[in-house]
Amino acid sequence: MIFLAMRYLLERKRQTLLTLLGVFFGTTAFVVVSGFFAGMQGYYVQQLVNNGAQVHIEARTDYLTEHGLDRDFFGPSPLHIFWAPAPAGVKGFINVQNPQSWYKRLDADPRVEAYSPTLSAAALFNLGNISVAANLLGCDPNKQAKVTTISDYMMAGKFTDISVGGNRIILGDELMKQLGAGMQQVVMVSVGTHPPVPFRVVGRFYTGSRGLDRQAFGSLPDVQKVNLTPNYINEIGVRLKDYTEADELARSWAKLAPERIESWGDQNQNIKSIFAIQNALRFSMIITVLIVAGFGIYNILNMTVNQKRQDIAILRALGYDTFDIIMLFFSQGLLVGICGTILGLICGYIVCRYLQTISFLQTSPSNPQGHLHIALTLKIYLEAAALALLSTSIASILPARSAGKLTPIEIIRQGG
Amino acid sequence: MGIIAKNINKSFGTPPVHVLSDISLDIKDGEFISLTGRSGAGKSTLLYVLSSLDDPTSGSVEIADRDITQMSSDELYRFRNQKMGFVFQFHYLIAELTAIQNILLPAMKFNEEVIRRPRAEMLLEQFGLKEKINRYPRQLSGGEQQRLAIARSLVMEPKYLFADEPTGSLDTTNAESVMNILQDCSRKQGMTVIMVTHDPDFSKLADRQIRLADGRIVP
Ligand SMILES: Nc1ncnc2c1ncn2[C@@H]1O[C@H](COP(=O)(O)OP(=O)(O)OP(=O)(O)O)[C@@H](O)[C@H]1O
Ligand SMILES: [Mg+2]
């Protein structure tokens, strides 16, 4: 029957071509649009996952609510307690409790790639008569470089320079400009009401993200000293072997210690919901295109079934059964669907490869050419093929079934 | 053996309009039968019932000792393909296929087009269509188209040939050549031929003439 189906298709080339184009455009659109969105989302996820830690273990301080201290003062089930005035403040610890046990736990966990204990402090940077408030982060540069990509963004100096000798810092590009500082200059750094301490600028980094570029890095002991909190850390950044396990690990670790534990996903909830909306839009748009393509096939096949009533009658009389007749028309739709899908996948791939080469985004250190990020994952192509073939199959089986129901006798009696 | 019809009734619609009433027939293998009668007498209806294309309202049809009204649809389609040939007033050739492809259409059902090809070519030659083997139906005359349709009905070497006014749309010369072919099938190849016709002269060529009037056989 395939043979006859092909003859039918070739006999009405224009219609065949038009229906094929419908499927073709649908599939191409799916591949390109999905590639674009998935690429963009993947890029952002990579940025989030690589630029910062994947799991954050932070000292926990909770804001006090009106009855937040009731239990501490009046036992396990206090009733009718009125404060005048209500307590205000934070409860908890400003440093990670018992970091040694964390180190042991992280060292033993095979899913952990690396971790880095840090102490961050709100500091005031002074140079001449300019003073700028910014975050000062103390870390072990060797460990920090394994957890985040900060060392890739060094514009001057090396990230490890802060651990050589005392009181050296690396400034973000933005902070450096605000201070008007140059390399090797000495900047006065003070935390809270503690006396200022001189630091030598030994490096500059530029990530392209304002928030990050307004930070400063120092070695962990130096920052602990400025903060007058020797041995304190307030965060441990963890990098995992598989970043998708972050949520699960964060949940299970949270049960073990009082610290607040958040995955990269927890810290970027808004991005996840944006992704979900993007995906919903993408799917509804593409499904619309494919439904339109499906309707094209459905219409034309229905028309063909009507035009070919006499052929159906004679085939029946010659011994072709219902299944043969269904296949005769179903295979026409399916052939168009398969060709359209294959061409669409190929064309989609070519368009994706082309889009990858054009400079579209603003350039940044992580993306020096400003190229679009287009995903070329197999999953997209399989999804596109499955959707296109599903819609063409549904569109073809309906007219094919109605053709299978025609009996030869009615048609022959009417003389066609 | 042969075709045995017992007490066939056929009615259409509600309230039922009786088109065939209590028809019993015994057709021997190799017989050439003509069905005649006025328009509306029920000739076509009887032919379709005898040839399994239509079901009787009641009664049974046996072909080669098998009740075709009781056959499973698989068996029936195979039986039609292998044992029955059909010729209609209109040729019902498939416009997208060439002459030879049209003839081989029944053979394609069970992938026999290669072994049937010599016979198809022989039939084309016999019917004077040898030069037109690769033509499409629209490139043939009415008579040629009808001969092609007969060739298609003969390619599987059927035992039973059913023809409904095969000469109905042809001029005298073409009609005569079609009649010669049908006579040949019966006389030389021993096929059982049942033919509906309006033409008294053609009707006389048959071994037996059956006349219908108002859905009954006229004795
Ligand atoms: N599907 C149907 N519904 C109702 N009546 C029908 C149907 N098919 C046939 N008839 C009636 O049955 C009768 C016999 O029809 P049939 O086609 O067998 O006649 P016929 O002898 O072949 O006539 P003709 O020589 O004109 O071809 C006619 O009166 C016709 O109107
Ligand atoms: Mg008739």
XYZ file of C-alpha atoms and ligand atoms in Angstrom:
667
model
C 0.000 0.000 0.000
C 2.978 2.271 0.583
C 3.592 2.163 -3.148
C 0.119 3.474 -3.939
C 0.302 5.973 -1.063
C 3.493 7.396 -2.609
C 1.831 7.649 -6.030
C -1.065 9.551 -4.484
C 1.292 11.925 -2.728
C 3.354 12.566 -5.853
C 0.236 13.082 -7.929
C -0.727 16.145 -5.880
C 2.668 17.633 -5.248
C 1.500 21.075 -4.234
C -0.779 19.887 -1.468
C 1.801 17.394 -0.284
C 4.403 20.130 -0.175
C 2.140 22.491 1.744
C 1.287 19.912 4.400
C 4.922 18.935 4.608
C 5.857 22.579 5.153
C 3.430 22.765 8.063
C 5.112 19.894 9.856
C 8.514 21.165 8.814
C 7.992 24.633 10.284
C 6.464 23.208 13.423
C 9.439 20.938 14.018
C 11.991 23.619 13.149
C 10.275 26.072 15.475
C 10.305 23.515 18.261
C 14.009 22.781 17.869
C 15.073 26.415 17.584
C 12.831 27.872 20.266
C 13.530 25.019 22.669
C 17.240 25.221 21.931
C 17.153 28.940 22.600
C 15.274 28.731 25.880
C 17.041 25.639 27.140
C 20.385 27.167 26.163
C 19.630 30.392 27.952
C 18.356 28.618 31.034
C 21.299 26.237 31.015
C 23.664 29.187 30.748
C 22.095 30.957 33.704
C 22.107 27.782 35.741
C 25.760 27.227 34.902
C 26.525 30.785 35.966
C 24.677 30.335 39.247
C 26.135 26.925 39.873
C 29.713 27.832 39.046
C 30.018 31.416 40.214
C 28.830 30.652 43.704
C 28.680 27.690 46.004
C 26.051 25.081 45.259
C 25.143 24.497 48.863
C 25.515 27.239 51.454
C 25.897 26.331 55.100
C 25.313 29.574 56.970
C 25.232 30.633 60.577
C 21.608 30.945 61.486
C 20.023 33.978 63.027
C 16.271 34.199 63.228
C 14.312 37.369 63.629
C 12.466 37.366 66.928
C 8.676 37.298 66.826
C 6.477 38.524 69.668
C 6.270 35.115 71.331
C 9.659 33.899 70.154
C 11.130 33.857 73.643
C 8.141 32.455 75.523
C 9.457 28.933 75.648
C 12.909 29.976 76.757
C 11.505 31.794 79.776
C 8.347 29.963 80.752
C 8.751 26.312 79.856
C 7.468 24.065 77.102
C 3.796 25.091 76.831
C 3.333 28.677 77.971
C -0.124 30.297 77.905
C -1.305 33.937 78.069
C 2.038 35.641 78.046
C 2.154 39.380 77.403
C 5.357 41.287 76.834
C 5.667 44.987 77.498
C 7.344 45.865 75.251
C 7.505 42.793 72.960
C 11.021 41.443 72.535
C 12.859 42.446 69.357
C 16.163 41.315 67.937
C 17.649 38.139 66.511
C 18.077 34.758 68.007
C 20.709 32.203 67.075
C 24.421 32.388 66.316
C 26.472 34.751 64.205
C 29.015 32.031 63.499
C 28.904 28.423 62.358
C 28.806 26.217 65.443
C 31.351 23.448 65.611
C 32.760 23.807 62.085
C 35.130 20.877 62.724
C 32.250 18.420 62.703
C 31.084 19.940 59.415
C 34.555 19.496 57.904
C 34.554 15.863 58.935
C 31.120 15.293 57.520
C 31.975 17.014 54.218
C 35.305 15.205 53.912
C 33.534 11.886 54.321
C 30.712 12.566 51.859
C 31.530 11.155 48.393
C 29.089 13.543 46.694
C 31.072 16.597 47.830
C 33.685 17.858 45.397
C 35.113 20.656 47.544
C 34.169 23.070 50.289
C 35.417 26.377 51.571
C 34.798 27.966 54.989
C 34.448 31.753 54.840
C 33.817 34.713 57.038
C 32.088 37.684 55.536
C 31.919 41.033 57.238
C 30.437 44.391 56.360
C 33.515 46.598 56.135
C 34.323 50.228 55.518
C 37.116 50.792 52.998
C 39.025 54.071 53.241
C 41.446 55.585 50.788
C 42.391 59.192 51.357
C 39.126 60.928 52.071
C 36.966 58.437 50.177
C 35.216 55.749 52.151
C 33.082 52.982 50.671
C 31.083 50.333 52.528
C 31.358 46.873 51.015
C 31.425 43.222 51.857
C 34.768 41.740 52.860
C 35.024 38.021 52.449
C 37.725 36.014 54.158
C 38.571 32.653 52.653
C 41.304 30.182 51.918
C 41.988 31.081 48.274
C 42.932 27.530 47.287
C 39.680 26.162 48.673
C 37.545 29.047 47.423
C 38.903 28.592 43.893
C 37.646 25.012 43.928
C 34.156 26.018 45.042
C 33.604 29.059 42.828
C 34.998 30.341 39.543
C 36.290 33.569 41.068
C 39.887 32.880 40.080
C 38.867 32.807 36.384
C 37.846 36.441 36.631
C 41.139 37.854 37.836
C 42.110 40.879 35.742
C 45.285 41.644 37.674
C 47.241 39.611 40.180
C 46.513 36.022 41.185
C 43.725 34.961 43.471
C 46.138 33.013 45.656
C 48.172 36.169 46.308
C 46.046 36.976 49.365
C 47.444 34.042 51.260
C 51.039 35.179 50.781
C 51.996 37.252 53.822
C 49.569 39.275 55.879
C 46.896 41.841 55.123
C 46.488 41.624 51.389
C 43.189 42.031 49.582
C 41.755 41.629 46.129
C 39.106 44.150 45.103
C 36.267 43.849 42.693
C 36.450 46.125 39.683
C 33.476 48.206 40.808
C 34.779 48.695 44.335
C 38.225 49.551 43.003
C 36.781 52.282 40.813
C 34.657 53.677 43.628
C 37.684 53.892 45.880
C 39.909 55.149 43.129
C 42.460 52.589 44.263
C 45.336 51.216 42.227
C 47.329 48.030 42.519
C 49.738 47.846 45.455
C 48.082 50.810 47.160
C 47.236 50.489 50.817
C 43.573 50.747 51.795
C 42.332 51.138 55.362
C 39.693 48.592 56.296
C 37.547 48.718 59.392
C 34.718 46.551 60.617
C 32.109 47.991 62.962
C 33.732 50.140 65.615
C 37.022 48.277 65.522
C 40.125 50.261 64.625
C 41.049 50.412 60.888
C 43.674 47.995 59.603
C 45.838 48.649 56.518
C 45.486 46.207 53.570
C 47.550 46.132 50.373
C 45.640 45.735 47.104
C 47.210 42.788 45.257
C 44.567 41.956 42.683
C 41.456 42.973 40.804
C 38.626 40.844 39.466
C 35.794 41.577 37.083
C 32.825 39.202 36.718
C 30.371 41.507 34.966
C 27.919 41.198 37.849
C 27.702 44.451 39.832
C 26.965 42.789 43.146
C 29.972 40.509 42.951
C 32.254 43.225 41.634
C 31.554 45.366 44.691
C 33.196 42.816 46.993
C 36.654 42.356 48.403
C 38.500 39.132 49.222
C 41.038 38.650 51.954
C 42.577 35.593 53.555
C 40.463 33.984 56.266
C 42.844 34.692 59.221
C 43.242 38.330 58.169
C 39.510 38.909 58.021
C 38.994 37.110 61.320
C 41.533 39.451 62.832
C 39.927 42.617 61.470
C 36.576 41.379 62.707
C 38.085 40.586 66.102
C 36.584 37.099 65.875
C 39.474 34.655 65.679
C 38.456 31.188 64.444
C 34.954 32.327 63.560
C 33.409 31.492 60.207
C 29.873 32.303 59.202
C 29.504 30.287 56.052
C 30.751 27.115 54.385
C 30.352 27.028 50.596
C 30.102 23.538 49.134
C 30.610 22.368 45.560
C 29.071 19.046 44.598
C 30.054 16.525 41.961
C 26.498 16.716 40.598
C 24.857 20.073 41.164
C 21.347 18.643 40.658
C 21.692 16.858 43.983
C 21.980 20.170 45.815
C 18.336 20.402 46.937
C 18.284 16.886 48.273
C 21.585 17.221 50.116
C 20.604 20.570 51.610
C 17.426 19.008 53.014
C 19.227 16.079 54.578
C 22.040 18.174 56.069
C 19.553 20.617 57.540
C 18.452 17.890 59.952
C 21.965 17.445 61.346
C 22.908 20.870 62.698
C 21.409 24.240 63.643
C 22.865 26.009 60.602
C 20.713 27.359 57.781
C 21.388 25.238 54.700
C 20.351 26.429 51.283
C 20.972 25.095 47.813
C 21.698 27.336 44.844
C 18.111 26.679 43.816
C 16.725 27.822 47.158
C 18.599 31.075 46.825
C 17.224 31.637 43.318
C 13.589 30.651 43.600
C 12.490 33.465 41.305
C 14.624 32.118 38.459
C 12.977 28.746 38.755
C 9.526 30.237 38.420
C 10.658 32.324 35.450
C 11.959 29.139 33.833
C 8.660 27.386 34.474
C 6.721 30.211 32.827
C 9.106 30.263 29.869
C 8.714 26.527 29.387
C 4.935 26.715 29.573
C 4.899 29.500 26.969
C 7.312 27.629 24.736
C 5.240 24.449 24.840
C 1.932 26.171 24.234
C 3.319 28.118 21.299
C 4.836 25.077 19.662
C 1.856 22.865 20.289
C -0.279 25.494 18.582
C 1.968 25.365 15.517
C 1.802 21.574 15.445
C -1.961 21.524 15.874
C -2.258 23.833 12.880
C 0.024 21.522 10.904
C -2.072 18.566 12.057
C -5.238 20.233 10.842
C -3.636 20.748 7.441
C -2.938 17.041 7.138
C -6.375 16.154 8.457
C -8.165 18.369 5.934
C -6.211 17.243 2.939
C -6.472 13.559 3.820
C -10.209 13.888 4.327
C -10.465 15.468 0.904
C -8.363 12.714 -0.615
C -10.511 10.017 0.951
C -13.547 11.592 -0.679
C -11.857 11.953 -4.048
C -10.648 8.359 -3.954
C -13.916 6.661 -3.049
C -13.909 4.735 -6.315
C -10.371 3.556 -5.740
C -11.346 2.370 -2.288
C -14.306 0.488 -3.753
C -12.255 -1.333 -6.370
C -9.478 -2.147 -3.930
C -12.092 -3.686 -1.667
C -13.503 -5.700 -4.565
C -9.989 -6.877 -5.439
C -9.526 -8.327 -1.975
C -7.905 -5.506 0.010
C -9.220 -5.449 3.578
C -10.026 -2.687 6.034
C -6.498 -2.613 7.398
C -5.021 -2.138 3.908
C -7.329 0.782 3.242
C -6.542 2.387 6.595
C -2.822 1.985 5.915
C -3.212 3.460 2.433
C -4.346 6.765 3.900
C -2.584 6.632 7.250
C 0.763 6.076 5.559
C 0.232 9.150 3.393
C -0.104 11.310 6.472
C 2.718 9.530 8.207
C 5.064 9.814 5.215
C 4.474 13.563 5.098
C 4.915 13.685 8.873
C 8.182 11.745 8.851
C 9.695 13.733 5.974
C 8.577 17.028 7.517
C 9.961 16.002 10.889
C 13.343 14.894 9.551
C 13.743 18.023 7.449
C 12.576 20.120 10.385
C 15.112 18.531 12.733
C 17.935 19.071 10.248
C 16.924 22.643 9.504
C 16.421 23.346 13.206
C 19.903 22.046 13.926
C 21.438 24.216 11.207
C 19.596 27.307 12.449
C 20.760 26.562 16.014
C 24.366 26.219 14.879
C 24.066 29.508 13.038
C 22.508 31.302 16.022
C 25.417 30.139 18.156
C 27.825 32.099 15.994
C 26.153 35.491 16.034
C 27.053 38.064 18.651
C 23.828 39.078 20.236
C 24.302 39.417 23.963
C 26.319 42.031 25.754
C 29.855 40.800 26.102
C 31.006 39.781 29.564
C 34.123 38.061 30.924
C 32.354 34.690 30.892
C 31.045 35.222 27.370
C 33.636 37.392 25.596
C 31.967 37.193 22.151
C 28.446 37.778 23.444
C 27.258 34.622 21.671
C 23.766 33.288 22.171
C 23.662 30.078 24.124
C 21.669 27.483 22.181
C 21.157 24.019 23.589
C 21.682 21.131 21.153
C 20.715 18.329 23.503
C 19.329 15.095 22.089
C 16.303 15.445 24.350
C 15.040 18.471 22.429
C 15.271 16.592 19.130
C 13.523 13.539 20.518
C 10.773 15.708 21.984
C 10.345 17.559 18.697
C 10.153 14.312 16.710
C 7.743 12.728 19.170
C 5.407 15.723 19.186
C 5.445 16.155 15.409
C 4.851 12.469 14.753
C 2.144 12.309 17.377
C 0.230 15.220 15.889
C 0.560 13.875 12.327
C -0.467 10.385 13.428
C -3.585 11.651 15.138
C -4.379 13.860 12.168
C -3.996 10.943 9.724
C -5.646 8.130 11.631
C -9.037 9.844 11.730
C -9.565 10.198 7.950
C -7.916 6.807 7.426
C -10.396 5.164 9.740
C -13.325 6.760 7.969
C -11.896 5.450 4.676
C -11.660 1.976 6.204
C -15.349 2.101 7.045
C -16.468 2.728 3.459
C -18.061 -0.329 1.895
C -17.566 -0.943 -1.819
C -21.192 -1.659 -2.566
C -22.530 1.848 -1.912
C -19.905 3.409 -4.101
C -20.230 0.958 -6.959
C -24.019 1.126 -6.944
C -23.848 4.871 -7.334
C -21.478 4.430 -10.245
C -18.814 6.328 -8.291
C -19.374 -27.165 -6.362
C -20.332 -24.094 -8.314
C -22.484 -21.334 -6.876
C -25.576 -22.333 -4.941
C -27.975 -19.663 -3.733
C -30.798 -20.670 -1.420
C -33.897 -18.592 -0.708
C -32.253 -15.227 -1.017
C -34.216 -12.209 0.113
C -32.945 -8.680 0.015
C -34.748 -5.591 1.202
C -33.676 -2.029 1.789
C -34.655 0.523 4.396
C -37.599 0.858 6.792
C -40.287 0.068 5.979
C -38.497 -2.636 3.980
C -38.616 -2.430 0.193
C -38.211 -5.950 -1.153
C -35.790 -6.012 -4.037
C -35.074 -9.750 -4.211
C -37.700 -12.296 -3.173
C -36.909 -15.912 -2.450
C -34.333 -16.479 -5.151
C -32.730 -19.925 -5.410
C -30.100 -20.677 -8.027
C -27.714 -23.482 -8.856
C -24.834 -22.465 -11.098
C -22.431 -25.185 -12.263
C -18.678 -24.630 -12.498
C -17.764 -23.364 -15.942
C -21.258 -22.162 -16.780
C -21.765 -18.851 -18.575
C -24.856 -17.178 -17.145
C -26.540 -14.006 -18.276
C -28.824 -12.020 -15.988
C -31.413 -9.940 -17.781
C -34.479 -7.963 -16.898
C -35.894 -4.481 -16.866
C -34.175 -1.647 -15.120
C -34.831 -1.895 -11.403
C -35.574 -5.598 -11.565
C -32.767 -6.333 -9.112
C -30.061 -7.692 -11.431
C -27.189 -5.746 -9.931
C -28.406 -6.448 -6.427
C -28.462 -10.187 -7.108
C -25.000 -10.095 -8.674
C -23.513 -8.279 -5.660
C -25.139 -10.720 -3.254
C -23.854 -13.704 -5.232
C -20.353 -12.221 -5.342
C -20.083 -11.414 -1.592
C -19.937 -7.652 -2.134
C -23.342 -7.325 -0.451
C -25.072 -9.408 2.213
C -28.517 -10.900 1.659
C -31.231 -9.996 4.189
C -31.901 -13.724 4.492
C -30.818 -16.875 2.691
C -27.373 -18.245 1.966
C -24.841 -18.267 -0.840
C -22.395 -21.141 -1.223
C -19.419 -20.892 -3.507
C -17.272 -23.999 -3.954
C -19.071 -25.621 -1.031
C -18.389 -22.727 1.297
C -21.021 -20.419 2.713
C -19.660 -16.965 1.946
C -22.138 -15.280 4.280
C -20.469 -17.133 7.178
C -16.814 -16.590 6.196
C -14.552 -14.494 8.412
C -13.557 -11.241 6.776
C -9.925 -12.358 6.382
C -10.983 -15.485 4.520
C -13.455 -13.543 2.465
C -10.886 -10.992 1.287
C -8.449 -13.739 0.398
C -11.188 -15.622 -1.428
C -12.147 -12.496 -3.394
C -8.537 -11.842 -4.235
C -7.710 -15.352 -5.391
C -10.964 -16.739 -6.768
C -13.153 -13.883 -7.938
C -12.909 -11.328 -10.718
C -15.099 -8.253 -11.050
C -15.965 -6.151 -14.067
C -18.276 -3.188 -13.693
C -19.981 -0.799 -16.061
C -17.314 1.743 -15.168
C -13.754 0.640 -15.236
C -12.575 1.941 -11.807
C -8.974 2.068 -12.913
C -6.644 3.952 -10.587
C -5.608 7.168 -12.292
C -2.196 7.342 -10.593
C -1.083 3.933 -11.859
C 0.017 2.841 -15.343
C -1.745 0.133 -17.318
C 0.537 -2.647 -16.098
C 0.436 -1.418 -12.500
C -3.352 -1.352 -12.616
C -3.479 -4.907 -13.891
C -1.098 -6.112 -11.215
C -3.013 -4.369 -8.418
C -4.767 -7.592 -7.254
C -1.417 -9.401 -7.283
C 0.144 -6.784 -5.005
C -2.153 -7.728 -2.146
C -0.115 -10.860 -1.438
C 3.140 -9.684 -3.035
C 2.712 -11.766 -6.175
C 3.383 -9.010 -8.685
C 6.580 -10.649 -9.933
C 5.117 -14.075 -10.604
C 1.945 -12.590 -12.091
C 3.749 -10.225 -14.392
C 4.130 -12.641 -17.351
C 0.417 -13.347 -17.244
C -0.362 -9.627 -17.031
C 1.757 -8.976 -20.118
C 0.130 -11.855 -21.956
C -3.326 -10.463 -21.180
C -2.296 -7.013 -22.400
C -1.049 -8.525 -25.636
C -4.175 -10.629 -26.062
C -6.380 -7.570 -25.569
C -4.386 -5.480 -28.047
C -2.878 -3.218 -25.390
C 0.740 -4.295 -25.708
C 1.999 -0.890 -26.824
C 0.112 0.895 -24.050
C 1.652 -0.980 -21.164
C 3.059 2.162 -19.522
C 0.209 4.507 -20.312
C -2.021 5.992 -17.662
C -5.789 5.291 -17.848
C -6.558 8.855 -18.986
C -4.358 8.234 -22.043
C -6.556 5.296 -23.152
C -9.880 5.173 -25.006
C -13.088 3.993 -23.309
C -12.869 0.552 -24.912
C -9.207 0.188 -23.995
C -9.968 1.183 -20.427
C -12.685 -1.462 -20.150
C -10.426 -4.148 -21.642
C -7.761 -3.135 -19.157
C -10.299 -3.519 -16.337
C -11.129 -7.015 -17.606
C -7.455 -7.866 -17.780
C -7.178 -6.777 -14.149
C -10.057 -9.079 -13.181
C -8.347 -12.007 -14.930
C -4.791 -11.615 -13.719
C -5.289 -13.837 -10.661
C -6.863 -16.565 -12.830
C -10.139 -16.462 -10.909
C -12.631 -19.300 -11.040
C -15.579 -16.923 -10.889
C -16.034 -13.801 -12.959
C -18.805 -11.332 -12.112
C -19.631 -8.667 -14.676
C -22.234 -5.925 -14.253
C -23.081 -4.472 -17.653
C -19.483 -4.683 -18.837
C -20.499 -3.368 -22.252
C -22.807 -0.677 -20.893
C -20.596 2.273 -21.675
C -19.071 0.986 -24.909
C -19.886 1.275 -28.609
C -20.793 -1.828 -30.663
C -17.291 -2.742 -31.807
C -15.758 -2.421 -28.368
C -18.724 -4.173 -26.801
C -18.294 -7.094 -29.160
C -14.616 -7.462 -28.403
C -15.404 -7.465 -24.660
C -18.044 -10.148 -25.218
C -15.531 -12.253 -27.138
C -13.140 -12.087 -24.235
C -15.810 -13.163 -21.727
C -16.929 -16.028 -23.979
C -13.306 -17.107 -24.261
C -12.906 -17.146 -20.495
C -15.851 -19.418 -20.163
C -15.278 -21.716 -23.152
C -11.510 -22.010 -23.215
C -10.543 -21.506 -19.604
C -13.551 -23.005 -17.873
C -14.324 -19.962 -15.782
C -17.744 -19.518 -14.289
C -19.040 -16.235 -15.704
C -22.098 -14.362 -14.454
C -22.918 -11.322 -16.515
C -25.664 -8.725 -16.175
C -26.659 -7.256 -19.541
C -29.422 -5.305 -21.218
C -28.496 -6.464 -24.694
C -30.591 -9.425 -25.902
C -27.987 -10.407 -28.520
C -25.195 -10.647 -25.933
C -27.528 -12.419 -23.565
C -28.058 -15.160 -26.146
C -24.337 -15.952 -26.171
C -24.628 -17.365 -22.652
C -25.131 -21.043 -21.770
C -28.128 -20.103 -19.692
C -30.216 -16.947 -19.472
C -31.830 -15.965 -16.217
C -34.555 -13.343 -16.397
C -35.513 -11.261 -13.391
C -38.732 -9.338 -12.939
C -39.595 -7.509 -9.721
C -36.964 -9.398 -7.795
C -38.092 -12.870 -8.861
C -36.734 -15.291 -11.412
C -39.018 -15.565 -14.437
C -39.249 -19.236 -15.343
N -29.443 1.051 -1.298
C -30.694 0.967 -1.763
N -31.710 1.481 -1.035
C -32.964 1.395 -1.471
N -33.290 0.832 -2.614
C -32.337 0.311 -3.406
C -30.987 0.364 -3.003
N -30.250 -0.243 -3.949
C -31.109 -0.628 -4.920
N -32.342 -0.283 -4.580
C -33.554 -0.563 -5.369
O -33.537 -1.931 -5.713
C -34.074 -2.121 -6.968
C -33.126 -2.977 -7.800
O -31.952 -2.289 -8.029
P -30.838 -2.884 -8.981
O -29.690 -1.919 -9.006
O -30.538 -4.257 -8.587
O -31.558 -2.868 -10.388
P -31.003 -3.345 -11.792
O -31.827 -4.467 -12.224
O -29.552 -3.556 -11.750
O -31.336 -2.070 -12.688
P -30.451 -1.419 -13.838
O -30.658 -2.225 -15.036
O -31.015 -0.040 -13.992
O -29.032 -1.390 -13.381
C -34.284 -0.730 -7.560
O -35.703 -0.444 -7.496
C -33.529 0.186 -6.656
O -34.212 1.386 -6.565
Mg -27.756 -2.539 -12.411
